[in-house]
Amino acid sequence: MRDVPLAELTRWKIGGSAPAFANASSERQLRQLLAELGGQPVLVLGGGANLLISDDGPGGPVLMLDGEFKEYEVRERSIYCGAAAPLSGVVQAARRASRAGFWILEAVPGTVGGALRLNAGTAEEGIWDRALWAEAIWPDGSKRRLRRDDVKPRYRGIDLDPGAIFVWTEIAAPPADAARVEEEHGQRREAKLAAQVYDQPTCGSTWKNPAPPAPSAWQLIDRVGMRGARRGGAQISLKHANFIVNLGDARAQDVIELMLETRHRVHEETGILLEPEIHFWGIPEEVLRELGAVR
Ligand SMILES: Cc1cc2nc3c(=O)[nH]c(=O)nc-3n(C[C@H](O)[C@H](O)[C@H](O)COP(=O)(O)OP(=O)(O)OC[C@H]3O[C@@H](n4cnc5c(N)ncnc54)[C@H](O)[C@@H]3O)c2cc1C
């Protein structure tokens, strides 16, 4: 498909159209699409829960995994997932089956593939602390099974060629005490819903928290008086200063301007350079550099 609008496929409801867009429902179909693209990299869209797409579009062909990649299965001591499986479904399945460890992904929107790319989780732990392995396919059609040591997970990131497309993973899910599992999930969900923004379009935390003992990103943003600041249709949330909300007609440019000003003011007043947590598509290299998204 050509010129497919992407905004509605993201949590922020922001972004231009993809010059080319396709869904892949099976590994065979995915390989076929990659072959048609002749090995050129493709952008994989998960739940769009951590992504800012330029108003001019993503700057390349976009792929969404679908069909068999949405499936997941609770096994004896693990959960086997396709990369397009909704995190919410996997996490609730783990909770119902009283499996340990999935509370770290409670109330985290998006897909398993996005979570693997971002090493989603809490400040202390990420999905790669639980993943036994994940398989990825490269634009040339080759496939590799990756383990923790291959991707060197860190806080909200991994070391992996951006062209790699996660397709399957198996996550450790040992049986645990049912009451304990219920309590961990309940507490995490309650804390997130109380502190974070779920009733407006956002992409979660905009910035990574600087390493301790530095204050967290929201504290730094508050310190420089940016809570509630507005550019066009984008506003730094009044509820959580590390979230930017789309008030209805925000453009990517509005979000970028808010981010640039925040980063500049935090740096001037505290000496700390914030680093974005969100990923960007189609944003010029020099802007990414100013945002701290590339070094
Ligand atoms: C209200 C709210 C709360 C949140 N809370 C948390 C939290 O507690 N912890 C946390 O870590 N995050 C949190 N997030 C951020 C977000 O939910 C996670 O980062 C999630 O993992 C993003 O997944 P996604 O499928 O939406 O990825 P997308 O936003 O679609 O994509 C993000 C990046 O991952 C890549 N990607 C997606 N799928 C694949 C794939 N199959 N293979 C390779 N690359 C892929 C994309 O190309 C892109 O570069 C929150 C977001 C919101 C809106």
Short mmCIF file of C-alpha atoms and ligand atoms in Angstrom, two decimals:
data_model
loop_
_atom_site.label_atom_id
_atom_site.label_comp_id
_atom_site.label_asym_id
_atom_site.label_seq_id
_atom_site.Cartn_x
_atom_site.Cartn_y
_atom_site.Cartn_z
CA MET A 1 0.00 0.00 0.00
CA ARG A 2 1.20 3.52 -0.78
CA ASP A 3 0.87 6.76 1.24
CA VAL A 4 -0.65 5.19 4.33
CA PRO A 5 -1.37 7.65 7.20
CA LEU A 6 0.37 6.46 10.36
CA ALA A 7 -0.87 8.88 13.04
CA GLU A 8 -3.82 6.67 14.04
CA LEU A 9 -1.46 3.73 14.48
CA THR A 10 0.47 5.56 17.20
CA ARG A 11 -0.54 6.36 20.79
CA TRP A 12 0.33 10.02 20.20
CA LYS A 13 -1.86 10.20 17.07
CA ILE A 14 0.94 12.15 15.41
CA GLY A 15 2.91 11.68 12.21
CA GLY A 16 2.70 11.78 8.42
CA SER A 17 2.16 9.01 5.89
CA ALA A 18 4.32 6.04 5.02
CA PRO A 19 5.44 6.03 1.37
CA ALA A 20 4.94 2.24 1.43
CA PHE A 21 3.24 0.08 4.06
CA ALA A 22 2.67 -3.64 4.43
CA ASN A 23 1.49 -6.18 6.97
CA ALA A 24 3.25 -9.50 7.39
CA SER A 25 1.13 -12.29 8.88
CA SER A 26 3.67 -15.08 8.71
CA GLU A 27 7.39 -15.62 8.48
CA ARG A 28 6.99 -16.66 4.84
CA GLN A 29 5.16 -13.43 4.02
CA LEU A 30 7.74 -11.37 5.92
CA ARG A 31 10.62 -12.93 3.96
CA GLN A 32 8.75 -12.33 0.71
CA LEU A 33 8.24 -8.64 1.57
CA LEU A 34 11.88 -8.23 2.54
CA ALA A 35 12.95 -9.87 -0.72
CA GLU A 36 10.72 -7.47 -2.68
CA LEU A 37 12.47 -4.58 -0.91
CA GLY A 38 15.80 -5.99 -2.10
CA GLY A 39 17.43 -5.94 1.32
CA GLN A 40 16.70 -2.27 2.06
CA PRO A 41 15.87 -1.62 5.72
CA VAL A 42 12.26 -1.41 6.75
CA LEU A 43 10.77 0.36 9.77
CA VAL A 44 8.76 -1.95 12.03
CA LEU A 45 5.77 -0.45 13.76
CA GLY A 46 4.57 -2.14 16.93
CA GLY A 47 1.92 -0.47 19.07
CA GLY A 48 3.35 3.00 18.38
CA ALA A 49 3.54 3.55 22.14
CA ASN A 50 7.08 4.92 22.19
CA LEU A 51 7.50 6.57 18.83
CA LEU A 52 7.43 10.05 17.31
CA ILE A 53 6.91 10.03 13.55
CA SER A 54 7.75 13.18 11.59
CA ASP A 55 4.91 15.25 10.12
CA ASP A 56 6.56 14.50 6.75
CA GLY A 57 6.34 10.75 7.32
CA PRO A 58 8.75 8.10 8.54
CA GLY A 59 11.25 8.40 5.68
CA GLY A 60 11.07 4.78 4.57
CA PRO A 61 8.81 1.76 4.07
CA VAL A 62 6.90 0.61 7.14
CA LEU A 63 5.98 -2.91 8.15
CA MET A 64 3.55 -4.18 10.77
CA LEU A 65 3.61 -7.75 12.01
CA ASP A 66 0.22 -9.37 12.17
CA GLY A 67 -1.47 -12.79 12.06
CA GLU A 68 0.64 -15.52 13.65
CA PHE A 69 2.98 -12.91 15.14
CA LYS A 70 0.13 -11.79 17.44
CA GLU A 71 -0.09 -15.16 19.13
CA TYR A 72 1.28 -16.20 22.51
CA GLU A 73 1.14 -19.36 24.58
CA VAL A 74 1.68 -19.97 28.27
CA ARG A 75 3.96 -23.02 28.64
CA GLU A 76 5.13 -24.97 31.65
CA ARG A 77 7.82 -22.48 32.73
CA SER A 78 7.77 -19.84 30.00
CA ILE A 79 5.57 -17.82 27.67
CA TYR A 80 6.21 -18.16 23.94
CA CYS A 81 5.23 -14.99 22.05
CA GLY A 82 5.05 -13.58 18.57
CA ALA A 83 6.60 -10.11 18.34
CA ALA A 84 3.23 -8.49 17.54
CA ALA A 85 1.58 -9.99 20.63
CA PRO A 86 0.05 -7.23 22.74
CA LEU A 87 2.02 -6.77 25.95
CA SER A 88 -1.24 -6.32 27.86
CA GLY A 89 -2.47 -9.77 26.73
CA VAL A 90 0.80 -11.50 27.59
CA VAL A 91 1.04 -9.80 30.98
CA GLN A 92 -2.55 -10.61 31.93
CA ALA A 93 -2.06 -14.23 30.82
CA ALA A 94 1.01 -14.45 33.07
CA ARG A 95 -0.94 -12.89 35.93
CA ARG A 96 -3.87 -15.29 35.54
CA ALA A 97 -1.51 -18.26 35.40
CA SER A 98 0.39 -16.98 38.50
CA ARG A 99 3.76 -16.66 36.79
CA ALA A 100 6.62 -14.67 38.32
CA GLY A 101 8.17 -11.52 36.95
CA PHE A 102 5.64 -10.07 34.51
CA TRP A 103 4.54 -7.32 36.90
CA ILE A 104 7.41 -5.20 35.52
CA LEU A 105 5.40 -4.90 32.28
CA GLU A 106 2.04 -4.24 33.96
CA ALA A 107 0.18 -1.31 32.28
CA VAL A 108 2.90 -0.94 29.62
CA PRO A 109 1.19 -0.45 26.23
CA GLY A 110 2.58 -1.78 22.96
CA THR A 111 3.82 -5.07 21.61
CA VAL A 112 6.35 -7.67 22.67
CA GLY A 113 8.60 -6.69 19.71
CA GLY A 114 8.66 -3.04 20.79
CA ALA A 115 9.38 -4.10 24.36
CA LEU A 116 12.35 -6.21 23.19
CA ARG A 117 13.73 -3.29 21.20
CA LEU A 118 13.31 -0.86 24.13
CA ASN A 119 14.09 -3.34 26.90
CA ALA A 120 10.81 -2.18 28.42
CA GLY A 121 10.13 -2.57 32.11
CA THR A 122 10.88 -0.68 35.29
CA ALA A 123 13.88 1.53 36.04
CA GLU A 124 15.67 -1.48 37.51
CA GLU A 125 14.56 -4.38 35.31
CA GLY A 126 13.66 -4.94 31.69
CA ILE A 127 12.13 -7.66 29.52
CA TRP A 128 15.64 -8.89 28.66
CA ASP A 129 16.10 -9.89 32.31
CA ARG A 130 13.38 -12.48 31.62
CA ALA A 131 13.71 -13.30 27.89
CA LEU A 132 15.38 -16.69 27.35
CA TRP A 133 15.95 -15.82 23.71
CA ALA A 134 14.45 -13.78 20.90
CA GLU A 135 14.61 -14.45 17.18
CA ALA A 136 15.12 -11.67 14.69
CA ILE A 137 15.09 -11.53 10.91
CA TRP A 138 17.37 -9.17 9.00
CA PRO A 139 16.48 -7.32 5.75
CA ASP A 140 18.49 -9.92 3.76
CA GLY A 141 16.19 -12.65 5.13
CA SER A 142 18.71 -14.19 7.53
CA LYS A 143 17.47 -15.18 10.98
CA ARG A 144 19.30 -15.34 14.30
CA ARG A 145 18.37 -16.49 17.76
CA LEU A 146 19.65 -13.87 20.20
CA ARG A 147 20.28 -14.22 23.90
CA ARG A 148 20.83 -11.58 26.54
CA ASP A 149 24.60 -11.45 25.99
CA ASP A 150 24.12 -10.87 22.25
CA VAL A 151 22.12 -7.65 22.75
CA LYS A 152 23.71 -6.27 25.94
CA PRO A 153 20.50 -4.85 27.39
CA ARG A 154 20.63 -1.58 29.29
CA TYR A 155 18.06 0.85 30.69
CA ARG A 156 15.54 1.34 27.84
CA GLY A 157 17.76 0.00 25.09
CA ILE A 158 19.79 -2.82 23.57
CA ASP A 159 22.77 -3.04 21.23
CA LEU A 160 21.32 -4.37 18.01
CA ASP A 161 21.42 -3.37 14.39
CA PRO A 162 18.30 -1.18 13.86
CA GLY A 163 17.39 -3.27 10.78
CA ALA A 164 16.75 -6.42 12.85
CA ILE A 165 13.08 -7.39 13.12
CA PHE A 166 12.10 -9.38 16.19
CA VAL A 167 9.71 -12.17 15.29
CA TRP A 168 9.50 -14.61 18.22
CA THR A 169 10.61 -14.81 21.81
CA GLU A 170 10.36 -17.10 24.79
CA ILE A 171 10.18 -15.40 28.17
CA ALA A 172 10.87 -17.21 31.45
CA ALA A 173 7.64 -17.53 33.43
CA PRO A 174 8.18 -19.82 36.42
CA PRO A 175 5.09 -20.64 38.47
CA ALA A 176 4.85 -18.51 41.60
CA ASP A 177 2.67 -17.94 44.62
CA ALA A 178 -0.70 -16.74 43.29
CA ALA A 179 -1.35 -14.19 46.05
CA ARG A 180 2.12 -12.69 45.64
CA VAL A 181 1.75 -12.41 41.85
CA GLU A 182 -1.64 -10.76 42.25
CA GLU A 183 -0.27 -8.29 44.77
CA GLU A 184 2.76 -7.35 42.62
CA HIS A 185 0.61 -6.76 39.53
CA GLY A 186 -2.07 -4.91 41.46
CA GLN A 187 0.41 -2.58 43.16
CA ARG A 188 2.31 -1.81 39.97
CA ARG A 189 -0.87 -1.11 37.99
CA GLU A 190 -2.31 1.08 40.73
CA ALA A 191 0.92 3.09 41.06
CA LYS A 192 1.21 3.61 37.30
CA LEU A 193 -2.41 4.61 36.83
CA ALA A 194 -2.20 7.04 39.75
CA ALA A 195 1.01 8.75 38.60
CA GLN A 196 1.00 8.48 34.79
CA VAL A 197 -1.22 9.59 31.93
CA TYR A 198 -3.58 6.98 30.44
CA ASP A 199 -6.55 9.14 29.45
CA GLN A 200 -4.84 11.32 26.83
CA PRO A 201 -2.64 10.50 23.82
CA THR A 202 0.98 10.25 25.02
CA CYS A 203 3.99 8.08 24.35
CA GLY A 204 4.85 7.40 27.97
CA SER A 205 8.06 8.80 29.39
CA THR A 206 9.59 11.24 26.95
CA TRP A 207 13.05 11.24 28.54
CA LYS A 208 15.11 8.56 30.23
CA ASN A 209 15.79 9.15 33.88
CA PRO A 210 19.40 10.26 34.36
CA ALA A 211 21.55 7.86 36.37
CA PRO A 212 21.19 8.22 40.15
CA PRO A 213 21.90 10.23 42.25
CA ALA A 214 20.64 12.78 39.68
CA PRO A 215 16.96 13.67 40.09
CA SER A 216 14.52 11.89 37.80
CA ALA A 217 13.50 13.47 34.49
CA TRP A 218 10.14 14.72 35.77
CA GLN A 219 11.81 16.40 38.75
CA LEU A 220 14.28 18.18 36.45
CA ILE A 221 11.47 19.32 34.14
CA ASP A 222 9.55 20.63 37.15
CA ARG A 223 12.63 22.36 38.46
CA VAL A 224 12.94 24.43 35.26
CA GLY A 225 9.23 25.29 35.34
CA MET A 226 8.22 23.39 32.20
CA ARG A 227 5.27 21.41 33.63
CA GLY A 228 2.21 22.50 31.64
CA ALA A 229 4.31 24.25 28.94
CA ARG A 230 2.60 24.22 25.56
CA ARG A 231 3.68 24.41 21.91
CA GLY A 232 0.86 24.21 19.38
CA GLY A 233 -1.24 21.19 20.30
CA ALA A 234 1.41 19.55 22.50
CA GLN A 235 1.64 20.09 26.23
CA ILE A 236 3.89 18.81 29.00
CA SER A 237 1.38 16.95 31.13
CA LEU A 238 0.15 18.67 34.25
CA LYS A 239 -0.13 15.23 35.86
CA HIS A 240 3.33 13.86 35.02
CA ALA A 241 6.03 16.24 33.78
CA ASN A 242 7.87 13.53 31.82
CA PHE A 243 4.80 12.91 29.62
CA ILE A 244 3.86 15.08 26.63
CA VAL A 245 0.18 14.98 25.69
CA ASN A 246 -1.45 15.64 22.35
CA LEU A 247 -4.28 18.05 23.15
CA GLY A 248 -5.95 17.18 19.84
CA ASP A 249 -4.08 18.68 16.93
CA ALA A 250 -0.42 18.35 17.94
CA ARG A 251 2.17 17.97 15.24
CA ALA A 252 5.53 16.25 15.58
CA GLN A 253 7.12 19.68 15.25
CA ASP A 254 5.25 20.87 18.39
CA VAL A 255 6.59 17.91 20.38
CA ILE A 256 10.11 18.50 19.10
CA GLU A 257 10.01 22.18 20.04
CA LEU A 258 8.85 21.33 23.56
CA MET A 259 11.57 18.70 23.86
CA LEU A 260 14.32 21.02 22.57
CA GLU A 261 13.34 23.77 24.98
CA THR A 262 13.12 21.33 27.90
CA ARG A 263 16.52 19.83 27.15
CA HIS A 264 18.09 23.25 26.74
CA ARG A 265 16.65 24.65 29.97
CA VAL A 266 17.45 21.56 32.03
CA HIS A 267 21.02 21.68 30.75
CA GLU A 268 21.41 25.40 31.41
CA GLU A 269 20.00 25.24 34.92
CA THR A 270 21.30 21.88 36.14
CA GLY A 271 24.15 20.87 33.80
CA ILE A 272 22.32 17.59 33.04
CA LEU A 273 21.74 16.59 29.42
CA LEU A 274 18.49 14.66 29.11
CA GLU A 275 18.39 11.73 26.67
CA PRO A 276 15.13 10.83 24.90
CA GLU A 277 13.45 7.53 25.75
CA ILE A 278 11.17 7.70 22.72
CA HIS A 279 12.26 6.61 19.25
CA PHE A 280 12.04 8.90 16.22
CA TRP A 281 11.22 8.23 12.58
CA GLY A 282 11.87 10.70 9.76
CA ILE A 283 13.35 13.43 11.98
CA PRO A 284 16.47 15.05 10.43
CA GLU A 285 19.83 13.96 11.82
CA GLU A 286 20.77 17.46 13.05
CA VAL A 287 17.53 17.70 15.06
CA LEU A 288 18.12 14.23 16.51
CA ARG A 289 21.55 15.38 17.58
CA GLU A 290 20.11 18.46 19.30
CA LEU A 291 17.56 16.23 21.04
CA GLY A 292 20.33 13.96 22.30
CA ALA A 293 18.91 11.01 20.36
CA VAL A 294 22.22 10.39 18.58
CA ARG A 295 25.69 11.10 19.81
C1 LIG B 1 0.95 5.36 29.32
C2 LIG B 1 2.25 4.70 28.97
C3 LIG B 1 2.99 4.04 29.95
C4 LIG B 1 4.21 3.44 29.63
N1 LIG B 1 4.92 2.79 30.62
C5 LIG B 1 6.10 2.21 30.32
C6 LIG B 1 6.85 1.51 31.33
O1 LIG B 1 6.46 1.42 32.50
N2 LIG B 1 8.03 0.94 30.97
C7 LIG B 1 8.51 1.01 29.68
O2 LIG B 1 9.58 0.47 29.41
N3 LIG B 1 7.82 1.65 28.71
C8 LIG B 1 6.64 2.25 28.99
N4 LIG B 1 5.93 2.89 28.01
C9 LIG B 1 6.48 2.97 26.63
C10 LIG B 1 6.02 1.84 25.69
O3 LIG B 1 4.81 1.30 26.13
C11 LIG B 1 7.06 0.74 25.59
O4 LIG B 1 8.31 1.27 25.20
C12 LIG B 1 6.67 -0.35 24.58
O5 LIG B 1 7.60 -1.39 24.68
C13 LIG B 1 6.66 0.16 23.14
O6 LIG B 1 6.26 -0.92 22.31
P1 LIG B 1 5.57 -0.65 20.90
O7 LIG B 1 5.20 -1.95 20.32
O8 LIG B 1 4.48 0.34 21.05
O9 LIG B 1 6.78 -0.02 20.09
P2 LIG B 1 6.70 1.14 18.94
O10 LIG B 1 6.42 2.43 19.62
O11 LIG B 1 5.79 0.72 17.85
O12 LIG B 1 8.17 1.10 18.43
C14 LIG B 1 9.24 1.54 19.23
C15 LIG B 1 10.55 1.08 18.58
O13 LIG B 1 10.60 -0.35 18.60
C16 LIG B 1 10.78 -0.85 17.29
N5 LIG B 1 10.05 -2.09 17.12
C17 LIG B 1 8.73 -2.34 17.29
N6 LIG B 1 8.45 -3.63 17.02
C18 LIG B 1 9.61 -4.20 16.65
C19 LIG B 1 9.98 -5.51 16.22
N7 LIG B 1 9.10 -6.51 16.09
N8 LIG B 1 11.29 -5.74 15.91
C20 LIG B 1 12.21 -4.75 16.01
N9 LIG B 1 11.93 -3.49 16.39
C21 LIG B 1 10.63 -3.23 16.71
C22 LIG B 1 10.24 0.24 16.36
O14 LIG B 1 10.81 0.13 15.07
C23 LIG B 1 10.65 1.50 17.12
O15 LIG B 1 11.99 1.82 16.83
C24 LIG B 1 4.70 3.49 28.30
C25 LIG B 1 3.94 4.14 27.31
C26 LIG B 1 2.73 4.74 27.63
C27 LIG B 1 1.95 5.40 26.53
#
